[in-house]
Amino acid sequence: MSLVRLAARPMLAAPFIWTGLERLRNPKEAAAQLEGSLNTLASVTPKATVAANQPELVARVLGGVQVVAGSMFAIGRMPRFSSAVLVGTALINALAEAQAEVPDAEKLPKFLKNIGLAGGVLLASVDTAGNPSLAWRAQHLAQDAKKTFEKTNAQVTNAVRSTTEDARKRVEDTFGI
């Protein structure tokens, strides 16, 4: 892991971990913040009504997800997956803070902060740390398999020709043909 990644990942994960811990410590406050977003979601999707009826549980789950994904990202465990999860939580935070009942002068900076964090972890979700992506690996695995097959096919063909030539020579030597 490069020095930049070693320093940047914990720095980028810190706000998510902090927000998650705050949601776990104060689920009622977090539920009040999420309530508007959950009601909006419930009006769009009837299945989300269960979540809208239990905003404290949603706040706790979201907080736990932020702490776990943020911690995983900070220490470099499954960084692409954990950062993709953090993108989702950042967007939920942005939506919740945009619908919060605070003065508009406070909404925009918080919204932009969450969008900025989402952008940062979105970049991290596609960072391969210098290693090839899974798509690249799959493509090259197929090419390597094709080359191996062609090489093996050529070796088998040469072995059959050699064996056939040896057998022909023995028959000629034995029967004088």
mmCIF file of C-alpha atoms in Angstrom:
data_model
loop_
_atom_site.group_PDB
_atom_site.id
_atom_site.type_symbol
_atom_site.label_atom_id
_atom_site.label_comp_id
_atom_site.label_asym_id
_atom_site.label_seq_id
_atom_site.Cartn_x
_atom_site.Cartn_y
_atom_site.Cartn_z
ATOM 1 C CA MET A 1 0.000 0.000 0.000
ATOM 2 C CA SER A 2 1.388 3.397 -0.921
ATOM 3 C CA LEU A 3 2.030 6.060 1.684
ATOM 4 C CA VAL A 4 -0.733 8.211 0.209
ATOM 5 C CA ARG A 5 -3.315 5.416 0.508
ATOM 6 C CA LEU A 6 -2.068 4.599 3.997
ATOM 7 C CA ALA A 7 -2.746 8.168 5.115
ATOM 8 C CA ALA A 8 -5.744 9.037 2.930
ATOM 9 C CA ARG A 9 -7.985 6.077 3.708
ATOM 10 C CA PRO A 10 -8.264 6.711 7.461
ATOM 11 C CA MET A 11 -8.667 10.440 6.808
ATOM 12 C CA LEU A 12 -11.519 9.813 4.377
ATOM 13 C CA ALA A 13 -13.112 7.179 6.627
ATOM 14 C CA ALA A 14 -13.047 9.296 9.806
ATOM 15 C CA PRO A 15 -16.221 11.346 9.116
ATOM 16 C CA PHE A 16 -18.171 8.191 8.311
ATOM 17 C CA ILE A 17 -17.009 6.415 11.452
ATOM 18 C CA TRP A 18 -17.784 9.494 13.569
ATOM 19 C CA THR A 19 -21.255 9.898 12.055
ATOM 20 C CA GLY A 20 -21.928 6.196 12.568
ATOM 21 C CA LEU A 21 -20.852 6.354 16.211
ATOM 22 C CA GLU A 22 -23.059 9.404 16.769
ATOM 23 C CA ARG A 23 -26.014 7.552 15.259
ATOM 24 C CA LEU A 24 -25.364 4.596 17.533
ATOM 25 C CA ARG A 25 -24.989 6.830 20.621
ATOM 26 C CA ASN A 26 -28.034 9.014 19.883
ATOM 27 C CA PRO A 27 -30.446 6.959 17.775
ATOM 28 C CA LYS A 28 -33.443 9.174 18.630
ATOM 29 C CA GLU A 29 -31.693 12.292 17.344
ATOM 30 C CA ALA A 30 -30.511 10.435 14.236
ATOM 31 C CA ALA A 31 -34.020 9.029 13.700
ATOM 32 C CA ALA A 32 -35.460 12.533 13.789
ATOM 33 C CA GLN A 33 -32.921 13.585 11.159
ATOM 34 C CA LEU A 34 -33.718 10.567 8.939
ATOM 35 C CA GLU A 35 -37.491 10.704 9.378
ATOM 36 C CA GLY A 36 -38.147 13.066 6.459
ATOM 37 C CA SER A 37 -36.064 10.961 4.094
ATOM 38 C CA LEU A 38 -37.724 7.752 5.259
ATOM 39 C CA ASN A 39 -41.199 9.248 4.748
ATOM 40 C CA THR A 40 -40.223 10.383 1.265
ATOM 41 C CA LEU A 41 -38.912 6.914 0.497
ATOM 42 C CA ALA A 42 -42.084 5.306 1.899
ATOM 43 C CA SER A 43 -44.271 7.478 -0.341
ATOM 44 C CA VAL A 44 -42.291 6.319 -3.384
ATOM 45 C CA THR A 45 -41.887 2.666 -2.414
ATOM 46 C CA PRO A 46 -44.598 0.993 -0.307
ATOM 47 C CA LYS A 47 -42.096 -1.600 0.969
ATOM 48 C CA ALA A 48 -40.163 1.188 2.692
ATOM 49 C CA THR A 49 -43.115 1.816 5.014
ATOM 50 C CA VAL A 50 -41.614 -0.647 7.514
ATOM 51 C CA ALA A 51 -38.425 1.426 7.626
ATOM 52 C CA ALA A 52 -40.411 4.660 7.967
ATOM 53 C CA ASN A 53 -42.238 3.183 10.977
ATOM 54 C CA GLN A 54 -38.949 2.312 12.734
ATOM 55 C CA PRO A 55 -36.620 5.267 12.196
ATOM 56 C CA GLU A 56 -34.541 4.500 15.317
ATOM 57 C CA LEU A 57 -33.771 1.008 14.047
ATOM 58 C CA VAL A 58 -32.829 2.429 10.644
ATOM 59 C CA ALA A 59 -30.571 4.984 12.347
ATOM 60 C CA ARG A 60 -28.832 2.258 14.358
ATOM 61 C CA VAL A 61 -28.379 0.004 11.332
ATOM 62 C CA LEU A 62 -27.077 2.895 9.237
ATOM 63 C CA GLY A 63 -24.730 3.891 12.054
ATOM 64 C CA GLY A 64 -23.424 0.344 12.385
ATOM 65 C CA VAL A 65 -22.916 0.078 8.646
ATOM 66 C CA GLN A 66 -20.987 3.359 8.631
ATOM 67 C CA VAL A 67 -18.744 2.286 11.507
ATOM 68 C CA VAL A 68 -17.985 -1.141 10.036
ATOM 69 C CA ALA A 69 -17.531 0.009 6.418
ATOM 70 C CA GLY A 70 -15.535 3.051 7.505
ATOM 71 C CA SER A 71 -13.269 0.941 9.707
ATOM 72 C CA MET A 72 -12.745 -1.623 6.961
ATOM 73 C CA PHE A 73 -11.910 1.134 4.509
ATOM 74 C CA ALA A 74 -9.554 2.835 6.970
ATOM 75 C CA ILE A 75 -7.483 -0.310 7.519
ATOM 76 C CA GLY A 76 -7.568 -1.322 3.852
ATOM 77 C CA ARG A 77 -9.767 -4.419 4.153
ATOM 78 C CA MET A 78 -11.969 -4.880 1.108
ATOM 79 C CA PRO A 79 -11.462 -1.196 0.251
ATOM 80 C CA ARG A 80 -13.470 -1.188 -2.982
ATOM 81 C CA PHE A 81 -16.480 -2.862 -1.380
ATOM 82 C CA SER A 82 -16.369 -0.802 1.813
ATOM 83 C CA SER A 83 -15.978 2.441 -0.131
ATOM 84 C CA ALA A 84 -18.937 1.527 -2.341
ATOM 85 C CA VAL A 85 -21.009 1.020 0.830
ATOM 86 C CA LEU A 86 -19.805 4.374 2.134
ATOM 87 C CA VAL A 87 -20.956 6.051 -1.094
ATOM 88 C CA GLY A 88 -24.483 4.885 -0.323
ATOM 89 C CA THR A 89 -24.324 6.120 3.261
ATOM 90 C CA ALA A 90 -22.945 9.491 2.120
ATOM 91 C CA LEU A 91 -25.851 9.910 -0.263
ATOM 92 C CA ILE A 92 -28.299 9.000 2.511
ATOM 93 C CA ASN A 93 -26.600 11.592 4.743
ATOM 94 C CA ALA A 94 -26.826 14.216 1.993
ATOM 95 C CA LEU A 95 -30.523 13.516 1.461
ATOM 96 C CA ALA A 96 -31.248 13.565 5.190
ATOM 97 C CA GLU A 97 -29.407 16.823 5.762
ATOM 98 C CA ALA A 98 -31.021 18.442 2.713
ATOM 99 C CA GLN A 99 -34.451 17.689 4.178
ATOM 100 C CA ALA A 100 -33.524 18.686 7.727
ATOM 101 C CA GLU A 101 -35.308 21.670 9.209
ATOM 102 C CA VAL A 102 -32.369 24.007 9.534
ATOM 103 C CA PRO A 103 -31.707 27.409 7.946
ATOM 104 C CA ASP A 104 -30.796 27.236 4.276
ATOM 105 C CA ALA A 105 -27.444 28.845 5.031
ATOM 106 C CA GLU A 106 -26.519 25.681 6.989
ATOM 107 C CA LYS A 107 -27.968 23.186 4.500
ATOM 108 C CA LEU A 108 -25.757 23.906 1.524
ATOM 109 C CA PRO A 109 -22.362 23.457 3.241
ATOM 110 C CA LYS A 110 -23.473 20.172 4.845
ATOM 111 C CA PHE A 111 -24.944 18.968 1.569
ATOM 112 C CA LEU A 112 -21.753 19.831 -0.312
ATOM 113 C CA LYS A 113 -19.637 18.151 2.384
ATOM 114 C CA ASN A 114 -21.620 14.921 1.976
ATOM 115 C CA ILE A 115 -21.475 15.086 -1.811
ATOM 116 C CA GLY A 116 -17.718 15.688 -1.584
ATOM 117 C CA LEU A 117 -17.281 12.695 0.718
ATOM 118 C CA ALA A 118 -19.393 10.596 -1.651
ATOM 119 C CA GLY A 119 -17.133 11.665 -4.528
ATOM 120 C CA GLY A 120 -14.020 10.770 -2.550
ATOM 121 C CA VAL A 121 -15.178 7.298 -1.632
ATOM 122 C CA LEU A 122 -16.565 6.827 -5.137
ATOM 123 C CA LEU A 123 -13.058 7.415 -6.478
ATOM 124 C CA ALA A 124 -11.734 5.007 -3.871
ATOM 125 C CA SER A 125 -14.261 2.361 -4.943
ATOM 126 C CA VAL A 126 -12.617 2.147 -8.369
ATOM 127 C CA ASP A 127 -9.039 2.420 -7.079
ATOM 128 C CA THR A 128 -7.259 -0.846 -7.769
ATOM 129 C CA ALA A 129 -4.117 0.139 -5.818
ATOM 130 C CA GLY A 130 -1.984 -0.532 -8.862
ATOM 131 C CA ASN A 131 -3.399 -4.011 -9.372
ATOM 132 C CA PRO A 132 -5.378 -4.907 -12.470
ATOM 133 C CA SER A 133 -9.150 -4.853 -12.233
ATOM 134 C CA LEU A 134 -11.221 -8.032 -12.199
ATOM 135 C CA ALA A 135 -12.363 -7.397 -15.785
ATOM 136 C CA TRP A 136 -8.756 -7.068 -16.943
ATOM 137 C CA ARG A 137 -7.792 -10.240 -15.076
ATOM 138 C CA ALA A 138 -10.697 -12.192 -16.594
ATOM 139 C CA GLN A 139 -9.839 -11.013 -20.109
ATOM 140 C CA HIS A 140 -6.182 -11.919 -19.737
ATOM 141 C CA LEU A 141 -7.021 -15.232 -18.098
ATOM 142 C CA ALA A 142 -9.037 -16.140 -21.197
ATOM 143 C CA GLN A 143 -6.176 -15.074 -23.471
ATOM 144 C CA ASP A 144 -3.664 -17.046 -21.391
ATOM 145 C CA ALA A 145 -5.925 -20.108 -21.494
ATOM 146 C CA LYS A 146 -6.172 -19.818 -25.269
ATOM 147 C CA LYS A 147 -2.376 -19.588 -25.593
ATOM 148 C CA THR A 148 -1.903 -22.560 -23.265
ATOM 149 C CA PHE A 149 -4.443 -24.576 -25.246
ATOM 150 C CA GLU A 150 -2.727 -23.727 -28.539
ATOM 151 C CA LYS A 151 0.702 -24.636 -27.110
ATOM 152 C CA THR A 152 -0.613 -27.927 -25.707
ATOM 153 C CA ASN A 153 -2.331 -28.685 -29.018
ATOM 154 C CA ALA A 154 0.945 -28.078 -30.886
ATOM 155 C CA GLN A 155 2.862 -30.307 -28.437
ATOM 156 C CA VAL A 156 0.315 -33.126 -28.809
ATOM 157 C CA THR A 157 0.416 -32.788 -32.599
ATOM 158 C CA ASN A 158 4.231 -32.992 -32.571
ATOM 159 C CA ALA A 159 4.149 -35.998 -30.228
ATOM 160 C CA VAL A 160 1.669 -37.811 -32.485
ATOM 161 C CA ARG A 161 3.791 -37.051 -35.582
ATOM 162 C CA SER A 162 6.947 -38.199 -33.817
ATOM 163 C CA THR A 163 5.294 -41.404 -32.602
ATOM 164 C CA THR A 164 3.859 -42.049 -36.064
ATOM 165 C CA GLU A 165 7.286 -41.489 -37.650
ATOM 166 C CA ASP A 166 8.930 -43.840 -35.110
ATOM 167 C CA ALA A 167 6.286 -46.485 -35.744
ATOM 168 C CA ARG A 168 6.725 -46.166 -39.541
ATOM 169 C CA LYS A 169 10.515 -46.573 -39.206
ATOM 170 C CA ARG A 170 10.126 -49.685 -37.022
ATOM 171 C CA VAL A 171 7.712 -51.222 -39.488
ATOM 172 C CA GLU A 172 10.154 -50.497 -42.338
ATOM 173 C CA ASP A 173 13.066 -51.919 -40.329
ATOM 174 C CA THR A 174 11.139 -54.979 -39.223
ATOM 175 C CA PHE A 175 9.455 -55.874 -42.495
ATOM 176 C CA GLY A 176 11.859 -54.228 -44.922
ATOM 177 C CA ILE A 177 9.212 -52.177 -46.548
#
